[in-house]
CSV table of C-alpha atoms and ligand atoms in Angstrom, one decimal:
chain,number,residue,atom,x,y,z
A,1,MET,CA,57.0,143.0,-66.6
A,2,GLY,CA,56.5,146.2,-64.9
A,3,ASP,CA,54.2,148.4,-64.2
A,4,ILE,CA,51.0,148.0,-66.2
A,5,SER,CA,48.9,150.7,-64.7
A,6,PHE,CA,46.8,152.7,-67.3
A,7,THR,CA,46.7,156.2,-66.0
A,8,PRO,CA,44.5,158.8,-68.5
A,9,ASP,CA,46.4,161.3,-70.8
A,10,ASP,CA,44.9,164.1,-71.8
A,11,SER,CA,48.2,166.0,-72.8
A,12,LEU,CA,47.9,166.3,-76.2
A,13,TYR,CA,44.4,165.9,-77.2
A,14,LYS,CA,41.3,167.4,-76.0
A,15,TYR,CA,38.6,165.6,-78.3
A,16,ARG,CA,40.3,162.3,-80.3
A,17,ASP,CA,37.1,161.0,-81.1
A,18,SER,CA,36.8,164.7,-83.1
A,19,LEU,CA,38.9,162.7,-85.5
A,20,SER,CA,37.1,159.4,-86.1
A,21,GLU,CA,34.3,158.9,-88.8
A,22,ASN,CA,31.6,159.2,-86.4
A,23,TYR,CA,32.4,162.2,-85.4
A,24,THR,CA,29.7,164.6,-87.4
A,25,PRO,CA,31.6,168.4,-87.8
A,26,GLU,CA,29.3,171.5,-86.7
A,27,THR,CA,30.1,172.8,-90.0
A,28,ILE,CA,31.6,171.6,-93.5
A,29,VAL,CA,34.3,174.0,-95.0
A,30,GLY,CA,35.2,174.1,-98.3
A,31,ARG,CA,32.0,172.5,-100.4
A,32,ASP,CA,30.5,176.4,-101.2
A,33,SER,CA,29.5,175.6,-104.6
A,34,GLU,CA,28.5,171.4,-104.1
A,35,ILE,CA,25.9,173.0,-101.5
A,36,SER,CA,24.7,175.7,-103.2
A,37,GLN,CA,23.8,173.3,-105.6
A,38,TYR,CA,23.0,170.8,-103.7
A,39,HIS,CA,21.1,173.1,-102.0
A,40,SER,CA,18.7,174.3,-104.7
A,41,ALA,CA,18.0,170.8,-105.1
A,42,LEU,CA,16.4,170.4,-101.9
A,43,GLN,CA,14.4,174.2,-102.3
A,44,PRO,CA,11.3,172.5,-103.3
A,45,VAL,CA,11.1,170.8,-100.6
A,46,ILE,CA,10.4,173.6,-97.9
A,47,ASN,CA,7.6,174.9,-100.9
A,48,GLY,CA,6.1,172.1,-100.5
A,49,GLU,CA,6.6,170.9,-103.7
A,50,THR,CA,7.6,167.2,-104.8
A,51,PRO,CA,11.2,167.0,-104.6
A,52,ASN,CA,13.8,166.6,-107.2
A,53,ASN,CA,15.5,163.3,-107.3
A,54,THR,CA,19.0,164.1,-106.7
A,55,PHE,CA,22.7,162.3,-107.4
A,56,LEU,CA,25.6,162.7,-105.5
A,57,TYR,CA,29.0,161.3,-107.3
A,58,GLY,CA,32.4,161.5,-106.5
A,59,LYS,CA,35.4,159.7,-105.1
A,60,THR,CA,35.6,158.3,-101.4
A,61,GLY,CA,36.5,160.9,-98.8
A,62,VAL,CA,35.2,163.4,-100.6
A,63,GLY,CA,32.0,164.7,-97.9
A,64,LYS,CA,28.9,163.4,-99.9
A,65,THR,CA,28.0,162.3,-96.8
A,66,ALA,CA,29.3,164.5,-95.0
A,67,VAL,CA,27.6,167.2,-96.7
A,68,THR,CA,24.3,165.2,-96.8
A,69,ARG,CA,24.0,165.1,-93.4
A,70,TYR,CA,24.8,168.6,-93.0
A,71,LEU,CA,22.3,169.6,-95.5
A,72,LEU,CA,19.2,167.8,-94.1
A,73,GLU,CA,19.7,167.9,-90.8
A,74,GLN,CA,19.5,171.9,-91.6
A,75,LEU,CA,16.2,171.5,-94.0
A,76,ALA,CA,14.6,169.3,-91.1
A,77,ASN,CA,15.1,172.4,-88.7
A,78,ASP,CA,14.1,174.8,-91.3
A,79,ALA,CA,10.9,172.3,-92.3
A,80,ASP,CA,9.7,172.5,-88.6
A,81,GLN,CA,9.2,175.9,-88.6
A,82,PHE,CA,7.6,176.7,-91.8
A,83,SER,CA,5.6,173.6,-90.5
A,84,VAL,CA,7.0,171.4,-93.7
A,85,ASP,CA,5.3,167.8,-93.3
A,86,LEU,CA,9.2,166.4,-93.8
A,87,THR,CA,10.0,162.6,-92.9
A,88,VAL,CA,13.9,162.0,-93.6
A,89,ILE,CA,14.9,158.3,-94.3
A,90,GLN,CA,18.7,157.2,-94.8
A,91,LEU,CA,19.2,154.0,-95.6
A,92,ASN,CA,23.2,152.5,-96.4
A,93,CYS,CA,22.8,150.4,-99.0
A,94,GLU,CA,26.2,148.5,-97.7
A,95,GLY,CA,25.6,145.0,-98.2
A,96,LEU,CA,22.5,145.0,-100.0
A,97,ASN,CA,22.3,144.2,-103.1
A,98,SER,CA,19.3,143.7,-105.0
A,99,SER,CA,16.2,146.0,-104.9
A,100,TYR,CA,14.1,143.7,-103.0
A,101,GLN,CA,16.8,143.8,-100.3
A,102,VAL,CA,16.5,147.6,-100.4
A,103,ALA,CA,13.2,147.6,-100.2
A,104,VAL,CA,12.6,144.9,-97.4
A,105,ASN,CA,15.0,147.3,-95.7
A,106,LEU,CA,13.1,150.3,-96.1
A,107,VAL,CA,9.8,148.8,-95.5
A,108,ASN,CA,11.4,147.1,-92.0
A,109,ARG,CA,13.0,151.1,-91.5
A,110,ILE,CA,9.6,152.4,-91.3
A,111,ARG,CA,6.9,149.8,-89.4
A,112,PRO,CA,7.2,149.4,-86.1
A,113,ALA,CA,9.3,146.0,-84.8
A,114,GLU,CA,6.0,143.7,-84.1
A,115,SER,CA,5.5,144.3,-87.3
A,116,HIS,CA,8.9,143.8,-89.2
A,117,ILE,CA,9.0,142.0,-92.9
A,118,SER,CA,11.8,138.8,-92.9
A,119,LYS,CA,13.8,139.4,-95.4
A,120,THR,CA,13.3,136.6,-97.8
A,121,GLY,CA,10.2,135.2,-99.1
A,122,HIS,CA,7.5,137.5,-100.1
A,123,PRO,CA,7.0,138.6,-104.1
A,124,GLN,CA,8.9,141.6,-105.3
A,125,TYR,CA,5.8,143.0,-106.0
A,126,GLU,CA,4.4,142.4,-102.6
A,127,VAL,CA,7.2,144.1,-100.7
A,128,TYR,CA,7.0,147.0,-103.3
A,129,ASP,CA,3.0,147.2,-101.9
A,130,PHE,CA,4.1,147.3,-98.4
A,131,LEU,CA,6.3,150.1,-99.2
A,132,TRP,CA,3.8,152.2,-100.5
A,133,ASN,CA,1.7,151.5,-97.9
A,134,ALA,CA,3.9,152.8,-96.0
A,135,PHE,CA,5.3,155.5,-98.0
A,136,ASP,CA,1.3,156.8,-97.3
A,137,GLU,CA,1.2,156.3,-93.9
A,138,ILE,CA,3.7,158.5,-93.2
A,139,GLY,CA,2.4,161.5,-95.5
A,140,GLY,CA,3.9,164.9,-96.6
A,141,THR,CA,6.8,165.2,-98.3
A,142,ILE,CA,9.7,162.1,-97.8
A,143,LEU,CA,13.1,162.2,-98.6
A,144,LEU,CA,14.7,159.0,-99.3
A,145,VAL,CA,18.8,158.8,-98.8
A,146,LEU,CA,20.1,156.0,-100.8
A,147,ASP,CA,23.8,156.1,-100.0
A,148,GLU,CA,26.3,153.9,-101.3
A,149,VAL,CA,23.9,153.0,-104.0
A,150,ASP,CA,25.7,151.4,-106.4
A,151,ASN,CA,26.0,148.5,-104.1
A,152,ILE,CA,22.7,147.4,-105.6
A,153,GLY,CA,24.8,146.9,-108.5
A,154,ASP,CA,22.3,145.9,-112.2
A,155,ASP,CA,19.1,145.1,-109.9
A,156,ASP,CA,18.1,148.4,-109.9
A,157,SER,CA,14.6,148.5,-110.4
A,158,ILE,CA,13.8,150.4,-107.5
A,159,LEU,CA,15.8,153.5,-108.5
A,160,TYR,CA,12.6,154.2,-110.6
A,161,GLN,CA,9.9,152.3,-109.3
A,162,ILE,CA,9.9,155.2,-106.7
A,163,PRO,CA,10.0,157.9,-108.9
A,164,ARG,CA,7.4,156.7,-110.8
A,165,ALA,CA,4.9,155.4,-107.8
A,166,ARG,CA,3.3,158.6,-107.7
A,167,SER,CA,2.4,158.9,-111.4
A,168,ASN,CA,1.6,155.5,-111.5
A,169,GLY,CA,-1.1,155.6,-108.6
A,170,ASN,CA,1.2,153.8,-106.5
A,171,ILE,CA,0.8,156.1,-104.1
A,172,SER,CA,-1.4,159.2,-103.5
A,173,GLU,CA,-0.3,160.6,-100.4
A,174,ALA,CA,2.6,161.1,-100.1
A,175,LYS,CA,6.2,163.2,-102.0
A,176,VAL,CA,8.7,161.0,-101.9
A,177,GLY,CA,12.5,162.3,-103.4
A,178,ILE,CA,15.5,160.6,-103.6
A,179,ILE,CA,19.0,161.2,-103.0
A,180,GLY,CA,21.1,159.0,-103.8
A,181,ILE,CA,25.1,158.4,-103.2
A,182,SER,CA,27.9,156.9,-104.3
A,183,ASN,CA,31.6,157.0,-105.1
A,184,ASP,CA,31.6,154.0,-108.2
A,185,LEU,CA,31.4,156.4,-110.9
A,186,ALA,CA,31.1,153.2,-113.2
A,187,PHE,CA,27.8,152.7,-111.8
A,188,ARG,CA,26.3,156.1,-112.9
A,189,GLU,CA,28.0,155.9,-116.3
A,190,ASN,CA,26.2,152.1,-116.3
A,191,LEU,CA,22.4,153.4,-115.0
A,192,SER,CA,19.9,152.6,-117.4
A,193,ALA,CA,18.6,155.4,-119.7
A,194,LYS,CA,15.2,154.3,-117.9
A,195,VAL,CA,16.7,154.9,-114.2
A,196,ARG,CA,18.9,157.7,-115.3
A,197,SER,CA,16.6,159.7,-116.0
A,198,SER,CA,14.1,159.7,-112.9
A,199,LEU,CA,16.7,159.6,-110.1
A,200,CYS,CA,19.3,162.0,-112.0
A,201,GLU,CA,17.1,164.9,-112.2
A,202,LYS,CA,19.8,167.0,-110.3
A,203,SER,CA,23.3,165.5,-110.8
A,204,ILE,CA,25.9,166.9,-108.2
A,205,SER,CA,29.7,166.0,-109.0
A,206,PHE,CA,31.9,166.0,-105.3
A,207,PRO,CA,36.0,167.1,-106.5
A,208,PRO,CA,38.5,165.6,-104.8
A,209,TYR,CA,39.8,168.4,-102.4
A,210,GLY,CA,43.3,170.1,-103.1
A,211,ALA,CA,45.4,170.9,-100.4
A,212,THR,CA,43.8,174.2,-99.6
A,213,GLU,CA,40.4,172.9,-98.7
A,214,LEU,CA,41.6,170.0,-97.5
A,215,GLN,CA,43.3,172.6,-94.7
A,216,ALA,CA,40.4,174.0,-93.9
A,217,VAL,CA,38.7,170.8,-92.9
A,218,LEU,CA,41.8,169.5,-90.5
A,219,LYS,CA,42.0,172.7,-89.0
A,220,GLN,CA,38.1,172.8,-88.2
A,221,ARG,CA,38.6,169.2,-86.5
A,222,ALA,CA,42.3,169.8,-85.3
A,223,ASP,CA,40.9,172.9,-82.5
A,224,VAL,CA,38.7,170.4,-81.9
A,225,ALA,CA,41.1,167.1,-81.2
A,226,PHE,CA,43.6,168.9,-80.2
A,227,HIS,CA,44.7,171.3,-77.1
A,228,ASP,CA,46.1,174.3,-79.0
A,229,ASP,CA,49.7,174.2,-78.1
A,230,ALA,CA,49.8,170.4,-79.2
A,231,PHE,CA,49.7,171.4,-82.9
A,232,ASP,CA,51.0,173.9,-85.3
A,233,ASN,CA,49.4,175.0,-88.9
A,234,GLU,CA,52.6,174.0,-90.4
A,235,VAL,CA,51.9,170.4,-89.6
A,236,VAL,CA,48.0,171.1,-90.7
A,237,ALA,CA,49.2,172.1,-93.8
A,238,LEU,CA,51.4,169.0,-94.1
A,239,CYS,CA,48.8,166.8,-94.0
A,240,ALA,CA,46.4,168.5,-96.0
A,241,ALA,CA,49.4,168.6,-98.7
A,242,PHE,CA,49.6,164.5,-98.2
A,243,GLY,CA,45.6,164.4,-98.6
A,244,ALA,CA,45.7,166.5,-101.4
A,245,GLN,CA,48.7,164.0,-102.6
A,246,ASP,CA,46.3,160.9,-101.8
A,247,ALA,CA,43.1,161.6,-103.4
A,248,GLY,CA,42.4,164.2,-101.8
A,249,ASP,CA,40.7,162.5,-99.7
A,250,ALA,CA,39.4,164.1,-96.9
A,251,ARG,CA,38.8,160.8,-94.3
A,252,LYS,CA,42.3,159.8,-95.5
A,253,ALA,CA,43.6,163.2,-94.2
A,254,LEU,CA,41.7,162.8,-90.9
A,255,ASP,CA,43.2,159.7,-90.1
A,256,LEU,CA,46.8,160.8,-90.6
A,257,LEU,CA,46.6,163.4,-88.6
A,258,ARG,CA,45.2,161.2,-86.0
A,259,GLY,CA,47.9,159.0,-87.0
A,260,ALA,CA,50.5,161.4,-86.4
A,261,GLY,CA,48.7,162.8,-82.9
A,262,ASP,CA,48.9,159.0,-81.8
A,263,ILE,CA,52.7,158.8,-82.1
A,264,ALA,CA,53.0,162.1,-81.0
A,265,ARG,CA,51.2,161.2,-78.0
A,266,ALA,CA,53.2,157.6,-77.4
A,267,GLU,CA,56.4,159.4,-77.7
A,268,ASN,CA,55.9,161.9,-74.8
A,269,ALA,CA,56.1,164.7,-77.3
A,270,ASP,CA,54.8,167.8,-75.8
A,271,ARG,CA,53.7,168.9,-79.4
A,272,ILE,CA,52.9,167.2,-83.0
A,273,THR,CA,56.0,167.9,-85.8
A,274,GLU,CA,55.7,167.5,-89.1
A,275,ASN,CA,58.5,164.5,-88.9
A,276,HIS,CA,55.7,162.4,-86.5
A,277,VAL,CA,53.6,162.9,-89.8
A,278,ARG,CA,56.0,161.6,-91.7
A,279,GLU,CA,56.3,158.9,-89.9
A,280,ALA,CA,52.2,158.7,-89.2
A,281,ARG,CA,52.3,158.9,-93.4
A,282,ASP,CA,54.4,155.9,-93.9
A,283,GLU,CA,52.8,153.6,-90.9
A,284,LEU,CA,49.6,154.9,-93.3
A,285,GLU,CA,51.2,153.5,-96.4
A,286,ARG,CA,52.7,151.0,-95.4
A,287,GLU,CA,48.8,149.5,-93.8
A,288,GLU,CA,46.8,150.6,-97.0
A,289,LEU,CA,49.7,148.6,-99.3
A,290,MET,CA,50.2,145.6,-97.0
A,291,ASP,CA,46.5,144.9,-97.3
A,292,GLY,CA,46.8,145.5,-101.1
A,293,ILE,CA,49.3,143.1,-101.3
A,294,ALA,CA,48.5,140.4,-99.1
A,295,ASN,CA,44.7,140.2,-101.6
A,296,LEU,CA,46.8,139.3,-104.5
A,297,ALA,CA,46.3,136.0,-105.9
A,298,ASP,CA,50.0,134.5,-106.0
A,299,HIS,CA,50.2,135.6,-109.6
A,300,GLN,CA,49.8,138.9,-110.2
A,301,GLN,CA,52.2,139.2,-107.0
A,302,LEU,CA,54.5,137.6,-108.8
A,303,VAL,CA,54.1,140.5,-111.7
A,304,LEU,CA,54.7,142.6,-109.2
A,305,TYR,CA,57.5,141.2,-108.1
A,306,ALA,CA,59.0,141.1,-111.7
A,307,LEU,CA,58.3,144.7,-111.9
A,308,THR,CA,59.3,145.8,-108.9
A,309,THR,CA,63.4,143.6,-109.6
A,310,ILE,CA,63.0,145.8,-112.9
A,311,GLU,CA,62.9,149.2,-110.8
A,312,ALA,CA,65.2,147.7,-108.2
A,313,GLU,CA,67.7,148.2,-111.6
A,314,GLY,CA,66.6,151.2,-112.6
A,315,GLU,CA,65.0,150.6,-116.1
A,316,THR,CA,61.5,151.7,-115.5
A,317,PRO,CA,59.2,153.0,-116.6
A,318,ALA,CA,58.7,148.8,-118.2
A,319,ARG,CA,57.4,147.9,-121.2
A,320,THR,CA,53.9,145.0,-120.6
A,321,GLN,CA,56.7,142.7,-122.8
A,322,THR,CA,59.4,144.0,-120.4
A,323,VAL,CA,57.9,143.3,-117.4
A,324,PHE,CA,56.9,139.4,-118.9
A,325,GLN,CA,59.5,138.5,-119.5
A,326,ARG,CA,61.1,138.8,-115.8
A,327,TYR,CA,57.5,137.5,-114.6
A,328,GLU,CA,58.1,134.3,-117.1
A,329,GLU,CA,61.8,134.1,-115.5
A,330,LEU,CA,60.5,134.1,-111.5
A,331,CYS,CA,58.0,131.4,-112.4
A,332,GLU,CA,61.0,129.4,-114.1
A,333,ILE,CA,63.1,129.7,-110.4
A,334,ALA,CA,59.8,129.4,-108.4
A,335,GLY,CA,58.9,126.1,-110.5
A,336,MET,CA,55.5,127.7,-111.5
A,337,SER,CA,53.9,127.6,-114.7
A,338,CYS,CA,53.3,130.8,-116.0
A,339,ARG,CA,50.0,132.6,-117.3
A,340,THR,CA,49.2,133.9,-120.3
A,341,ASN,CA,50.8,137.1,-121.8
A,342,ARG,CA,46.9,138.2,-121.8
A,343,ARG,CA,46.5,137.7,-118.7
A,344,VAL,CA,49.5,139.4,-117.1
A,345,ARG,CA,47.8,142.7,-118.8
A,346,ASP,CA,45.2,141.9,-116.7
A,347,PHE,CA,47.0,141.9,-113.7
A,348,LEU,CA,48.9,144.9,-114.4
A,349,SER,CA,45.1,147.0,-114.9
A,350,GLU,CA,44.2,145.1,-111.8
A,351,LEU,CA,47.6,147.0,-110.0
A,352,TYR,CA,47.1,149.9,-112.0
A,353,ALA,CA,43.4,150.3,-110.3
A,354,LEU,CA,44.5,149.6,-106.6
A,355,SER,CA,47.0,152.3,-107.4
A,356,ILE,CA,50.1,150.1,-106.5
A,357,VAL,CA,51.8,150.5,-110.2
A,358,GLU,CA,51.3,153.7,-112.3
A,359,SER,CA,50.8,152.7,-115.7
A,360,SER,CA,50.6,155.0,-119.1
A,361,GLN,CA,49.8,154.7,-122.7
A,362,ARG,CA,52.6,155.4,-125.1
A,363,ASN,CA,52.7,156.1,-128.9
A,364,ASP,CA,55.5,154.8,-130.4
A,365,GLY,CA,56.1,157.8,-132.8
A,366,LEU,CA,58.3,155.5,-135.5
A,367,SER,CA,55.8,152.2,-135.9
A,368,GLY,CA,52.6,154.7,-135.1
A,369,GLY,CA,51.7,151.4,-132.4
A,370,GLN,CA,50.8,151.9,-129.5
A,371,TYR,CA,52.2,150.2,-125.9
A,372,ARG,CA,51.9,150.8,-121.9
A,373,ASP,CA,54.5,151.3,-119.1
A,374,HIS,CA,54.5,150.5,-115.7
A,375,ILE,CA,56.8,151.9,-113.2
A,376,LEU,CA,55.8,151.4,-109.0
A,377,ASN,CA,54.0,153.8,-107.5
A,378,HIS,CA,55.4,153.4,-103.8
A,379,GLU,CA,59.1,152.6,-102.5
A,380,ILE,CA,60.2,149.3,-103.6
A,381,ARG,CA,61.3,148.7,-99.7
A,382,LEU,CA,57.6,149.4,-99.0
A,383,VAL,CA,56.1,146.6,-101.1
A,384,VAL,CA,59.0,144.2,-101.0
A,385,ASN,CA,57.7,144.2,-97.4
A,386,GLY,CA,54.4,143.2,-98.3
A,387,MET,CA,55.3,140.4,-100.7
A,388,SER,CA,57.7,139.0,-98.5
A,389,ASP,CA,55.9,135.3,-98.3
A,390,LEU,CA,56.2,135.0,-101.7
A,391,ILE,CA,59.7,136.4,-101.2
A,392,ASP,CA,60.6,134.2,-99.4
A,393,ARG,CA,59.0,131.2,-101.3
A,394,VAL,CA,60.8,132.6,-104.6
A,395,GLY,CA,63.6,133.5,-103.2
A,396,ILE,CA,65.5,137.3,-103.2
A,397,TYR,CA,66.5,138.8,-106.5
A,398,GLN,CA,70.1,140.3,-106.7
A,399,SER,CA,68.3,144.0,-107.5
A,400,ILE,CA,65.9,144.1,-104.8
A,401,LEU,CA,68.8,142.6,-102.3
A,402,SER,CA,71.2,145.5,-103.5
A,403,THR,CA,68.7,148.4,-103.5
A,404,ILE,CA,67.8,147.7,-100.0
A,405,GLU,CA,71.2,147.7,-99.0
A,406,GLU,CA,72.3,150.4,-100.6
A,407,ALA,CA,68.9,152.6,-98.5
A,408,ASP,CA,69.2,151.1,-95.2
A,409,ASN,CA,73.2,151.2,-95.4
A,410,VAL,CA,73.3,147.7,-93.5
A,411,MET,CA,73.1,144.0,-95.0
A,412,ILE,CA,69.9,142.2,-94.8
A,413,SER,CA,70.2,138.3,-94.5
A,414,SER,CA,68.6,136.7,-96.8
A,415,THR,CA,66.4,133.8,-95.9
A,416,GLY,CA,67.7,130.6,-97.4
A,417,ASP,CA,70.5,129.3,-98.9
A,418,PRO,CA,72.3,131.4,-100.7
A,419,SER,CA,73.0,129.5,-104.2
A,420,THR,CA,68.9,129.4,-104.1
A,421,THR,CA,68.9,133.2,-104.6
A,422,PRO,CA,68.3,134.2,-108.3
A,423,ASN,CA,71.3,136.2,-109.9
B,1,LIG,N1,33.6,169.5,-96.4
B,1,LIG,C1,34.7,169.3,-94.8
B,1,LIG,N2,34.2,170.0,-94.3
B,1,LIG,C2,34.4,168.9,-92.6
B,1,LIG,N3,34.7,167.5,-92.8
B,1,LIG,C3,34.9,166.8,-93.5
B,1,LIG,C4,34.3,167.5,-95.0
B,1,LIG,N4,34.1,166.7,-96.1
B,1,LIG,C5,34.5,165.7,-95.7
B,1,LIG,N5,35.0,165.4,-94.2
B,1,LIG,C6,35.1,164.9,-93.2
B,1,LIG,O1,35.9,163.7,-93.9
B,1,LIG,C7,35.2,162.3,-94.0
B,1,LIG,C8,35.1,161.9,-95.1
B,1,LIG,O2,34.2,162.4,-95.4
B,1,LIG,P1,32.3,161.8,-95.7
B,1,LIG,O3,31.8,160.7,-95.3
B,1,LIG,O4,31.1,162.7,-96.4
B,1,LIG,O5,33.2,161.2,-97.6
B,1,LIG,P2,32.0,160.4,-99.0
B,1,LIG,O6,31.9,161.3,-99.7
B,1,LIG,O7,31.0,160.2,-98.3
B,1,LIG,O8,32.9,159.2,-99.1
B,1,LIG,P3,32.5,157.5,-99.1
B,1,LIG,O9,32.4,157.3,-100.5
B,1,LIG,O10,34.0,156.7,-99.3
B,1,LIG,O11,31.3,157.1,-98.7
B,1,LIG,C9,34.3,162.4,-92.8
B,1,LIG,O12,34.8,162.2,-91.2
B,1,LIG,C10,33.4,163.9,-92.1
B,1,LIG,O13,33.3,164.1,-91.6
B,2,LIG,MG1,30.1,158.1,-97.6
């Protein structure tokens, strides 16, 4: 073993942690319209009026949490200046799957450690009573941020109990407003009318970022993270362009920039190049896809395998029925009993929801009927890598073997006896 000593390396990075999730940027860029709506929704607080209940929604990584932290910090400073008695309580609801659990967490957040209540065993009304008392004890204006609030699922009574607590006479001292945040678009749709009317007095939608906005976000962060001569605008623009393609998610775009920086550093490069970005993207895409595929059950993977073999033949988009037939063939080869046509349709929908497969609804002009067709959302080679365990068991399909050989221009050795290689 050679030299394994570690020496600090600050050649590219000035402050790498600024690209991580936990870093709070000093300013928010590219969200002017959302910030302006949010600002008006919070205005009553500084006027000493009852705060609006506000609901923020938008896909993952679009700045909901970052903008909230940014605005609430400003609000807290200004409240100080204008002597408004404001308390902000931020709770991430991850892992809290009922109103009861949220209420217990809030009570314990407010109470000192020695009077924390236990997480189970209290009747629901009692926990709410504790909560009302805790709110009244704080008094003034209380803003309650419930981030990732969709975790509470259907058990959402707290979302109308709190807004009504004052009119129901449960609290008298405090004015409480809720800010609910969610990236689950169905959650908002499925809220009962009762909850929606109280929680969504103001609703603010955060759309995915476009390339220009992402570029601004990344540039600001790259200036903090890297030395000036370690990157250029092309690198940032490329990360932003990929980010815009990948659902306009700033978190992913930042991961990509950090990935590129790490690859450049590992290579002892003087600066980050577009090639480093492309390599980092491949790596991230591979990891994401691997995770996605590894979590699929056997039959889901077989359905994906079936579509992959068809894609390798150049026959995609392929109809559900075509995928089903190839799946039946693979089941037979694998000695597994087939799931029904209907189940296979569900599997395809799930693969679509995971962005592993792209599916479209088509109209059949002649018969007037409708059908869906499917195509892989990633390179064949990546998908095949993700399914390597399954393929070892089932055997590598001829069309896939040829595609990979063509792409690599190298022979890959098929494991197992060639006579068991299907087709
Ligand atoms: N407009 C912006 N300016 C600067 N940084 C931003 C901006 N938008 C997002 N970011 C950064 O991108 C990352 C993801 O943003 P954020 O955590 O706010 O996403 P989110 O919408 O809350 O996503 P999720 O629904 O997954 O919680 C964070 O590191 C955040 O600092
Ligand atoms: Mg968030």
